PDB file of C-alpha atoms in Angstrom:
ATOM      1  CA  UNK A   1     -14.156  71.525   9.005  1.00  0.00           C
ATOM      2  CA  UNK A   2     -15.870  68.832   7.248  1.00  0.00           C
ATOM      3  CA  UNK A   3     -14.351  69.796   3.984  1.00  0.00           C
ATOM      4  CA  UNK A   4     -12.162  72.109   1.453  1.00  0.00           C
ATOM      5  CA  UNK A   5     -13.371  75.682   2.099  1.00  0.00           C
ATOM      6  CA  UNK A   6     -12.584  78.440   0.003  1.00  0.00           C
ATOM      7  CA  UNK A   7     -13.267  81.780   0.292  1.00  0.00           C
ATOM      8  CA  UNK A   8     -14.486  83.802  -0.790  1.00  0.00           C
ATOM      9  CA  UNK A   9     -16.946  82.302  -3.150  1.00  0.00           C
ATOM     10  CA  UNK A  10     -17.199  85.377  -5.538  1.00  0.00           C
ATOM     11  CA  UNK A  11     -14.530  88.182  -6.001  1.00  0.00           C
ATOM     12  CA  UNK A  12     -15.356  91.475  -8.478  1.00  0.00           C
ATOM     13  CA  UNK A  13     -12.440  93.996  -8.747  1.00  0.00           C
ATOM     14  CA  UNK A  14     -10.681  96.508 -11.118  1.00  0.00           C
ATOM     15  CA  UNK A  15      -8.147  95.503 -13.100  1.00  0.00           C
ATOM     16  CA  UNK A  16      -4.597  96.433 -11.328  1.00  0.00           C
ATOM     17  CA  UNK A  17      -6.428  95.619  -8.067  1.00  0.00           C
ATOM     18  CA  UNK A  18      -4.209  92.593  -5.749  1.00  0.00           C
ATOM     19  CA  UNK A  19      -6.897  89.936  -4.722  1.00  0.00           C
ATOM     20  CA  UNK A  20      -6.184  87.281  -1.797  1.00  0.00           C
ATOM     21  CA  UNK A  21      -8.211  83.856  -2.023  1.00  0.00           C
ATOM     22  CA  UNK A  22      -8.410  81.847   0.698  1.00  0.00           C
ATOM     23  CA  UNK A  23      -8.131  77.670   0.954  1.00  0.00           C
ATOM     24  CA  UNK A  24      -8.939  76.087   4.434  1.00  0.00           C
ATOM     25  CA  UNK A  25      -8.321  72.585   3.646  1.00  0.00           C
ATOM     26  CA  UNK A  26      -9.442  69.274   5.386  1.00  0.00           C
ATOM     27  CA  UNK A  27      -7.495  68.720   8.712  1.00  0.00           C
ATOM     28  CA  UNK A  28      -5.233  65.549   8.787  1.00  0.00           C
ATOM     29  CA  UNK A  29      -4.148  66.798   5.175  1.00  0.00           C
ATOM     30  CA  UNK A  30      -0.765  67.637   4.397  1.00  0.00           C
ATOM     31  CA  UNK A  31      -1.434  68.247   0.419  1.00  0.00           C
ATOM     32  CA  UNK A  32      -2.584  71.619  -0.626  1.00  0.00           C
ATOM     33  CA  UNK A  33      -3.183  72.176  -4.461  1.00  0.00           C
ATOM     34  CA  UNK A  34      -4.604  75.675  -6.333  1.00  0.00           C
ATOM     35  CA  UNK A  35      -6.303  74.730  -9.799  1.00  0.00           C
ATOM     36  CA  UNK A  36      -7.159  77.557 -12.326  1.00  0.00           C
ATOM     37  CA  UNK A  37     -10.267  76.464 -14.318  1.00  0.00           C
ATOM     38  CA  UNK A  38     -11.386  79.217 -17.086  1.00  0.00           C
ATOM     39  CA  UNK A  39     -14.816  79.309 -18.537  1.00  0.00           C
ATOM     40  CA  UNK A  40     -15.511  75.999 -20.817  1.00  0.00           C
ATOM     41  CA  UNK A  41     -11.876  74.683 -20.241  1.00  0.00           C
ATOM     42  CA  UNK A  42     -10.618  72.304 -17.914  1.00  0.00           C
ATOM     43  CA  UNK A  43      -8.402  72.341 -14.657  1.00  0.00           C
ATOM     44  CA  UNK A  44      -4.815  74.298 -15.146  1.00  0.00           C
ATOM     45  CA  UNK A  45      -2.720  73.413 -12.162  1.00  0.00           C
ATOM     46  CA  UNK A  46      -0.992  76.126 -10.477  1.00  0.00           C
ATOM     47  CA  UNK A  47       0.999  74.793  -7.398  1.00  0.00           C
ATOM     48  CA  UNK A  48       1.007  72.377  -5.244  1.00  0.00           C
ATOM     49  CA  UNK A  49       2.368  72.388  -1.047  1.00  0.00           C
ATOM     50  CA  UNK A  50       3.572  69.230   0.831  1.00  0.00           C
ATOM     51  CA  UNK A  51       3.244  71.002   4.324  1.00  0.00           C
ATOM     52  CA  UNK A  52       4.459  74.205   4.471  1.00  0.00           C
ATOM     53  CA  UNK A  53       6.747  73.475   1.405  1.00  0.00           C
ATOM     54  CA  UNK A  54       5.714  74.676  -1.954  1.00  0.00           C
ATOM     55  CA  UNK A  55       8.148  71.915  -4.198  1.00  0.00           C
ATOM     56  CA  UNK A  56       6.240  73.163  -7.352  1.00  0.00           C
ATOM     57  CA  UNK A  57       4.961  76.432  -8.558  1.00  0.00           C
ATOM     58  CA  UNK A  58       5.888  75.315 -12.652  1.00  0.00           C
ATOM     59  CA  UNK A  59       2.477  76.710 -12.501  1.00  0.00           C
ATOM     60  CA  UNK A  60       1.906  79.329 -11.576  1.00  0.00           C
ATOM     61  CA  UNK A  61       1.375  81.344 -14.995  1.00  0.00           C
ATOM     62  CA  UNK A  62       3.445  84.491 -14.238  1.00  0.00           C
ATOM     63  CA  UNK A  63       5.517  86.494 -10.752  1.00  0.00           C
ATOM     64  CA  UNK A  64       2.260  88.140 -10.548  1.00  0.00           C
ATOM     65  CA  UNK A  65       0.815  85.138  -8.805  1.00  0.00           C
ATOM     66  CA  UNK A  66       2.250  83.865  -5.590  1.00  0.00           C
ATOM     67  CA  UNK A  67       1.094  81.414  -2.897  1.00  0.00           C
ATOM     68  CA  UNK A  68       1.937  80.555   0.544  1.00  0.00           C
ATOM     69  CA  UNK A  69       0.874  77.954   3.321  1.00  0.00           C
ATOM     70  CA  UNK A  70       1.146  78.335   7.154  1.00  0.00           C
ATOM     71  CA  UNK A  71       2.425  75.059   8.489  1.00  0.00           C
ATOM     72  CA  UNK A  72      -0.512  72.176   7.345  1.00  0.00           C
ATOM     73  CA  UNK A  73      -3.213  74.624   7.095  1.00  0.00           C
ATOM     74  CA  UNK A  74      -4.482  77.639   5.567  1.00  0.00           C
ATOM     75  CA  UNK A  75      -2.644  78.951   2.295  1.00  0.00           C
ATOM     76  CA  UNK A  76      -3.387  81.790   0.383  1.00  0.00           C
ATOM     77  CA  UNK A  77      -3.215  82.288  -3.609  1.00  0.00           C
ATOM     78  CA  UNK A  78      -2.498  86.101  -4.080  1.00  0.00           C
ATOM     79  CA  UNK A  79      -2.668  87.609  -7.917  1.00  0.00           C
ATOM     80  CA  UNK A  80      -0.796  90.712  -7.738  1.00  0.00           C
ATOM     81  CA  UNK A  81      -1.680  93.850 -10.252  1.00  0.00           C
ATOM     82  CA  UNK A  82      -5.147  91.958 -11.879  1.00  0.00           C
ATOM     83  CA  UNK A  83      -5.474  91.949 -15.381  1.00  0.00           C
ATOM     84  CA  UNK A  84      -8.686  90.489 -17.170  1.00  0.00           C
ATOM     85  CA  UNK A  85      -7.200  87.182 -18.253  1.00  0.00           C
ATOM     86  CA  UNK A  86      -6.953  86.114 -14.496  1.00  0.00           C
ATOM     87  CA  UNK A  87     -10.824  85.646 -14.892  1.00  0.00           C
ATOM     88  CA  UNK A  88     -11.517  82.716 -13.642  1.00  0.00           C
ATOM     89  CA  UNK A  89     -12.587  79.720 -11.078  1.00  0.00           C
ATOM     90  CA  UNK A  90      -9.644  79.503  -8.491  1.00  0.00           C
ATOM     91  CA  UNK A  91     -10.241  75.503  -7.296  1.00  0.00           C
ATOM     92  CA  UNK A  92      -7.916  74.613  -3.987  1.00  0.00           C
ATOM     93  CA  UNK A  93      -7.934  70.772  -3.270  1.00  0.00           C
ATOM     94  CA  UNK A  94      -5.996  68.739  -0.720  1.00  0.00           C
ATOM     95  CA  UNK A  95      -4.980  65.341   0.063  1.00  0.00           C
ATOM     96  CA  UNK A  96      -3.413  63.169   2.512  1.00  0.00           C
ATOM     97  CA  UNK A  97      -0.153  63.943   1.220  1.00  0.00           C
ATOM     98  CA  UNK A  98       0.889  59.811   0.468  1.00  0.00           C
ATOM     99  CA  UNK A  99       1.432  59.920  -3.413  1.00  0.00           C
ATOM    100  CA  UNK A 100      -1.221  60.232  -5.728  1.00  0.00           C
ATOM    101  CA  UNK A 101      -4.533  59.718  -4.214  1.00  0.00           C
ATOM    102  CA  UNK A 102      -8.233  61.367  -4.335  1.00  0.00           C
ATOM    103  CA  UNK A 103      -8.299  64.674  -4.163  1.00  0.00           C
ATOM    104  CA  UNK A 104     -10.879  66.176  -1.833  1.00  0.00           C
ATOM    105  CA  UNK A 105     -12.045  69.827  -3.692  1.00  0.00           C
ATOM    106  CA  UNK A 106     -13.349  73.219  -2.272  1.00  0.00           C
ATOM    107  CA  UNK A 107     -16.223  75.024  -4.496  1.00  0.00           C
ATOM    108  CA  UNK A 108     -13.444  77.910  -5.476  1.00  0.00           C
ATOM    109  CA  UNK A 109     -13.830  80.977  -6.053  1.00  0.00           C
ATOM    110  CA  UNK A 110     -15.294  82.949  -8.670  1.00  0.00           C
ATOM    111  CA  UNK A 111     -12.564  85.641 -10.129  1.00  0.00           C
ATOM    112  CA  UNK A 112     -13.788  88.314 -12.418  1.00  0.00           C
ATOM    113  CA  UNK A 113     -11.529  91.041 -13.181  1.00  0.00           C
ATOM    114  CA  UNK A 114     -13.385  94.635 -14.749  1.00  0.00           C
TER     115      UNK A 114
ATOM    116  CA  UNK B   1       5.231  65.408 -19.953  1.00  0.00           C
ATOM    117  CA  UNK B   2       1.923  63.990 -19.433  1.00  0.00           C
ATOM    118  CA  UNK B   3      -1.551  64.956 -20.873  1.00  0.00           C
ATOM    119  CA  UNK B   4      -5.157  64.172 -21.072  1.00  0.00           C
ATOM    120  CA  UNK B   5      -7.341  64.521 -23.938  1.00  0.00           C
ATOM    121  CA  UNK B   6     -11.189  63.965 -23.652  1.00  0.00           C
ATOM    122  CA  UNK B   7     -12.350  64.603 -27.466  1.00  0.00           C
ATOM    123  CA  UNK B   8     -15.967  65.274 -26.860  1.00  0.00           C
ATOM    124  CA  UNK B   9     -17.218  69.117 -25.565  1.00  0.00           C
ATOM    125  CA  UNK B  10     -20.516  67.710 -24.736  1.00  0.00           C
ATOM    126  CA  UNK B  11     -22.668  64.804 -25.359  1.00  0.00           C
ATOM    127  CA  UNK B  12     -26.235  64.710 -25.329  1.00  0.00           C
ATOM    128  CA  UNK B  13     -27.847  61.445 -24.125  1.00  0.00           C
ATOM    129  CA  UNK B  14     -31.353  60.493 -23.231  1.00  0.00           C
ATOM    130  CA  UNK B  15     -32.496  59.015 -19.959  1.00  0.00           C
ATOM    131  CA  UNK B  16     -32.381  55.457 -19.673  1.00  0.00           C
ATOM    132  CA  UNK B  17     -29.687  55.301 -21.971  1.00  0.00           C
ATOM    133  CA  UNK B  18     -26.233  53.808 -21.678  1.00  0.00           C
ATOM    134  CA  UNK B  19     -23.266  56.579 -21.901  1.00  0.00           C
ATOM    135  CA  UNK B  20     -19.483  56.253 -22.806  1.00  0.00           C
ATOM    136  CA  UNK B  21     -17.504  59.212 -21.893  1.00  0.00           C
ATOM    137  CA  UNK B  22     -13.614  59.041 -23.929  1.00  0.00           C
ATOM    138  CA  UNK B  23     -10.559  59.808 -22.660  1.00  0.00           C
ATOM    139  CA  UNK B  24      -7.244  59.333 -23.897  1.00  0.00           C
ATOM    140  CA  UNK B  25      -4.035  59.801 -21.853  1.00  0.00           C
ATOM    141  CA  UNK B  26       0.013  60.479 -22.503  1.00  0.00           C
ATOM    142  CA  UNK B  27       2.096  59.249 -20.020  1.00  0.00           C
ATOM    143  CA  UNK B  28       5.376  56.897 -20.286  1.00  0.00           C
ATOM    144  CA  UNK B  29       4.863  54.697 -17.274  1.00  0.00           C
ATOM    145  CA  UNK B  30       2.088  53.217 -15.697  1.00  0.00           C
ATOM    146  CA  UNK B  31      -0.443  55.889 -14.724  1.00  0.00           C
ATOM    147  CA  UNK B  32      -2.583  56.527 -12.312  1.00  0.00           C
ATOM    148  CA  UNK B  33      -5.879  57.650 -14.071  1.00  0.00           C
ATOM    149  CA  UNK B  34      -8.837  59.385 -12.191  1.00  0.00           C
ATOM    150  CA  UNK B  35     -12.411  60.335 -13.216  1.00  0.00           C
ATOM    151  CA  UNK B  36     -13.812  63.488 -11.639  1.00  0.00           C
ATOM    152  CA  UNK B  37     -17.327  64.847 -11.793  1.00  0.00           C
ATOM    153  CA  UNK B  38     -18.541  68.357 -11.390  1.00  0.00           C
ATOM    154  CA  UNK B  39     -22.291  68.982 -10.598  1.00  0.00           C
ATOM    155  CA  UNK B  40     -23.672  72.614 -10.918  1.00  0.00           C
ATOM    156  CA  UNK B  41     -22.533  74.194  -8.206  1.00  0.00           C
ATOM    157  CA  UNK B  42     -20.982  71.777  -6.706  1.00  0.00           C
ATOM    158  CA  UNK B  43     -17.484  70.591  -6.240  1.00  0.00           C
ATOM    159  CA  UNK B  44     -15.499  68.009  -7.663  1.00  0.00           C
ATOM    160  CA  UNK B  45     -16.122  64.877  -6.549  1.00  0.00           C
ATOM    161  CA  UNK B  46     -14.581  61.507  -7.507  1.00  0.00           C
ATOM    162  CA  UNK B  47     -15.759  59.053  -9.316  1.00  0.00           C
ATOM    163  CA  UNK B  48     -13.620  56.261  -9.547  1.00  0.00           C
ATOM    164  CA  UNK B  49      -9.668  55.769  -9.718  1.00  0.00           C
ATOM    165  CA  UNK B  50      -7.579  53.132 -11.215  1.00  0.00           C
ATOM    166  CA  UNK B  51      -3.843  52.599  -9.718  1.00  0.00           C
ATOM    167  CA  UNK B  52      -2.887  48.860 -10.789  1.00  0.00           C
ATOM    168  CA  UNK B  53      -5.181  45.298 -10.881  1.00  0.00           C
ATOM    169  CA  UNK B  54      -7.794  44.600 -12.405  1.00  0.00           C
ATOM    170  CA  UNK B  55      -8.152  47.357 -15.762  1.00  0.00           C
ATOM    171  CA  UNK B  56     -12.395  47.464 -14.995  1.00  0.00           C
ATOM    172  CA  UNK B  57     -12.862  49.636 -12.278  1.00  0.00           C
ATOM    173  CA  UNK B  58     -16.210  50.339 -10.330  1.00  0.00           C
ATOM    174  CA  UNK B  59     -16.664  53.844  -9.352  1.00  0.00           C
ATOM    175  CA  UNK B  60     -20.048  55.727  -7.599  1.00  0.00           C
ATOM    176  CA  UNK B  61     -23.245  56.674  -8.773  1.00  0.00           C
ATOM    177  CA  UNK B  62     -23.015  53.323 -10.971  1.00  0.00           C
ATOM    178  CA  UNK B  63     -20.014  54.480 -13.114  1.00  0.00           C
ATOM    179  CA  UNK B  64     -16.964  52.410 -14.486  1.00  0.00           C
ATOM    180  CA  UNK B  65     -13.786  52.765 -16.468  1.00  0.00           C
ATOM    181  CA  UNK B  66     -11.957  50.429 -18.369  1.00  0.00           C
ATOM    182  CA  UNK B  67      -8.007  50.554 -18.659  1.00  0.00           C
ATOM    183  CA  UNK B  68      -6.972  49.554 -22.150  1.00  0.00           C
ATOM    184  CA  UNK B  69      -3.066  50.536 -21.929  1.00  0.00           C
ATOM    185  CA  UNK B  70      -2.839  49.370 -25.985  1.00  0.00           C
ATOM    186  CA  UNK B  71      -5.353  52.032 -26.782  1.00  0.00           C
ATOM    187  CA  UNK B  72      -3.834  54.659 -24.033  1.00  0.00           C
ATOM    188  CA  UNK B  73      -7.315  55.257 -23.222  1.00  0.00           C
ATOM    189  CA  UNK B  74      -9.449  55.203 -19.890  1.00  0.00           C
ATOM    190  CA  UNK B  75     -13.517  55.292 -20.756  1.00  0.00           C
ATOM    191  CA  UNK B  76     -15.949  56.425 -18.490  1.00  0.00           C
ATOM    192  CA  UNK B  77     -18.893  54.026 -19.172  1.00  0.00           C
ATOM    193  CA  UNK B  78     -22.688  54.213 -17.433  1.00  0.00           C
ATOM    194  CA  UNK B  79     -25.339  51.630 -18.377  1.00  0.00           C
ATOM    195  CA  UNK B  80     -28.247  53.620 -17.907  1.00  0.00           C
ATOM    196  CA  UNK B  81     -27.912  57.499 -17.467  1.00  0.00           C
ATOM    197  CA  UNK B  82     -29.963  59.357 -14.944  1.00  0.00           C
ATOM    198  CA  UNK B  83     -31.676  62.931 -14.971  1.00  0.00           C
ATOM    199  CA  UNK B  84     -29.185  64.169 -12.177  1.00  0.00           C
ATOM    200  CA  UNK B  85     -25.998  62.644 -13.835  1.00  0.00           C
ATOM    201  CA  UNK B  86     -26.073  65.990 -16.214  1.00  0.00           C
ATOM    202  CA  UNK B  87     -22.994  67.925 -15.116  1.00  0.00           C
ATOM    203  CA  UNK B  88     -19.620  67.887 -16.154  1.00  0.00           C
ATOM    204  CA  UNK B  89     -17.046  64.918 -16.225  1.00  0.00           C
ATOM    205  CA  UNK B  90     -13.411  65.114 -16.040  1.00  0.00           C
ATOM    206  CA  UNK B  91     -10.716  62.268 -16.659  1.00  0.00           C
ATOM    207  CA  UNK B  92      -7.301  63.038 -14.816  1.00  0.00           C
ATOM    208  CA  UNK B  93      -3.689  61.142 -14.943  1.00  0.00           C
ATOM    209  CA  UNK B  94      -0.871  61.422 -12.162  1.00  0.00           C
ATOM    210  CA  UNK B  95       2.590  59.604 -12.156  1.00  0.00           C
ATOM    211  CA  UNK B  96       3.598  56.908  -9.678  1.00  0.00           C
ATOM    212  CA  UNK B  97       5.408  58.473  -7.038  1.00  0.00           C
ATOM    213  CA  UNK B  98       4.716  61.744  -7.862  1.00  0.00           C
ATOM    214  CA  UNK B  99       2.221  63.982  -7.163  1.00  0.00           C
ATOM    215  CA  UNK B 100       0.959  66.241  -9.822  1.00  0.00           C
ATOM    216  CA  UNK B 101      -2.897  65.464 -11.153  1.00  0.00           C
ATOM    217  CA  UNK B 102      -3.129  66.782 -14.681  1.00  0.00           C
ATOM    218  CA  UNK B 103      -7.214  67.239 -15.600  1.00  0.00           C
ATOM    219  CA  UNK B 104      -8.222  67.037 -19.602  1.00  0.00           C
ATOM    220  CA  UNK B 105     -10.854  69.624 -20.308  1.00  0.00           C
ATOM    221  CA  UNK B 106     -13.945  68.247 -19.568  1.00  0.00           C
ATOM    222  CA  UNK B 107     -16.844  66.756 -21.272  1.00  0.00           C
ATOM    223  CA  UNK B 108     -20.037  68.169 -20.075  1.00  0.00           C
ATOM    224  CA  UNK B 109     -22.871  65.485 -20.364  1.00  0.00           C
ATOM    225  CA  UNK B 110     -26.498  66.931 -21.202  1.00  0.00           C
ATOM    226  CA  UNK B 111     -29.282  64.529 -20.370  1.00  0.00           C
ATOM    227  CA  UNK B 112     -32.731  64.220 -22.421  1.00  0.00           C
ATOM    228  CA  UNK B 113     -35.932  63.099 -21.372  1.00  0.00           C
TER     229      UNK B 113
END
C-alpha cells in the first residue's frame, strides 16, 4: 500500500482479554518499529525488526507483550492477559532498514482496556 | 543512554507570529536529531532531520532547526505560524550506526487568532 497501515484503528476489551494489533508496513521496507504513546506523553519504543529478526525487544515493558514479523512484512504486537495500564496508542513505523533515517508512521491503534 | 527533553507541554502562539519550539538532547556522539509532527488525527510526519553539515536545517511546511552541539540543543524555529500548524511537535535523537529513535514527549503548539 501507499503507506503504514495499522489495524485496527480502535480496540475496547476487558481487562485479562489477549488483543492482536496489526502493522502492514510500506513495501521495499525492511525496518519495522512498535511505539507505545500514552495519553499526554510522548513515544515509548517497544521493539524494533530488521527483516524477520527482532535484534531488540529492551522494550517491550513486560513477557506479557510479544511481537513477531513474517519475513519483510506484516508483524503483529500481541499483549497477553490486558490490564488497564496497557491503555494506550500502539504507533508501528518502518523504514528502509539503512541506519537511521525517516521513519514513515501508521495512524496506530487506539487501546483501551475496561 | 540517550534522551530527549522538550521542556514546554504546550505553547500558545498567535497567528502571524514567529514560534521556537526547545529541545534538548543527551547523547555522547554525534547524533542524529529528528523533528516529528503530529496533526489531529493524523500520523507522524517529518519535519526535518539533521545528520552532519551545515547545523541550520530546512525542513517542510516552512520549519527549521538549528544544531548548537555547545548547548546540546536542537530548536524547532517557524517565522510566522499558521492556523493549521496547531498539532503536536516532537524532537527525536538516534545514534550513528544504530538504529533506535528515542522521541521526547511532545510539545503541543496551540495557535490564536
Amino acid at each position: 500500500g501507499a503507506g503504514v497501515s495499522q489495524s485496527p484503528s480502535n480496540k475496547v476489551t476487558e481487562k485479562g482479554k489477549d488483543v492482536e494489533l496489526r502493522c502492514d508496513p510500506i513495501s521495499g521496507h525492511t525496518a519495522l518499529y512498535w511505539y507505545r504513546q500514552r495519553l499526554g506523553q510522548g513515544l515509548e519504543f517497544l521493539i524494533y525488526f530488521q527483516g524477520n529478526s527482532a535484534p531488540d525487544k529492551s522494550g517491550l515493558p513486560s513477557d506479557r507483550f510479544s511481537a513477531e514479523r513474517t519475513g519483510e512484512s506484516v508483524s503483529t504486537l500481541t499483549i497477553q492477559r490486558t490490564q488497564q495500564e496497557d491503555s494506550a496508542v500502539y504507533l508501528c513505523a518502518s523504514s528502509f532498514g539503512q541506519g537511521q533515517e525517516k521513519l514513515f508512521f501508521g495512524s496506530g491503534t487506539q487501546l483501551s482496556v475496561l | 543512554a540517550q534522551s530527549v527533553t522538550q521542556p514546554d507541554i504546550h505553547i500558545t502562539v498567535s497567528e502571524g507570529a514567529s514560534l521556537e519550539l526547545r529541545c534538548n538532547y543527551s547523547y555522547g556522539a554525534t547524533p542524529y536529531l529528528f523533528w516529528y509532527v503530529q496533526s489531529p488525527g493524523q500520523g507522524l510526519q517529518l519535519l526535518l532531520k539533521y545528520f552532519s553539515g551545515d547545523t541550520l536545517v530546512q525542513g517542510i511546511k516552512g520549519f527549521e532547526a538549528e544544531f548548537k552541539r555547545s548547548q546540546s540543543s536542537f530548536n524547532l524555529r517557524k517565522p510566522s505560524v499558521h492556523w493549521s500548524d496547531a498539532a503536536e511537535y516532537f524532537c527525536a535523537v538516534g545514534e550513528e550506526g544504530g538504529f533506535k529513535t528515542i522521541f521526547g514527549a511532545g510539545t503541543r503548539l496551540f495557535v490564536k487568532a
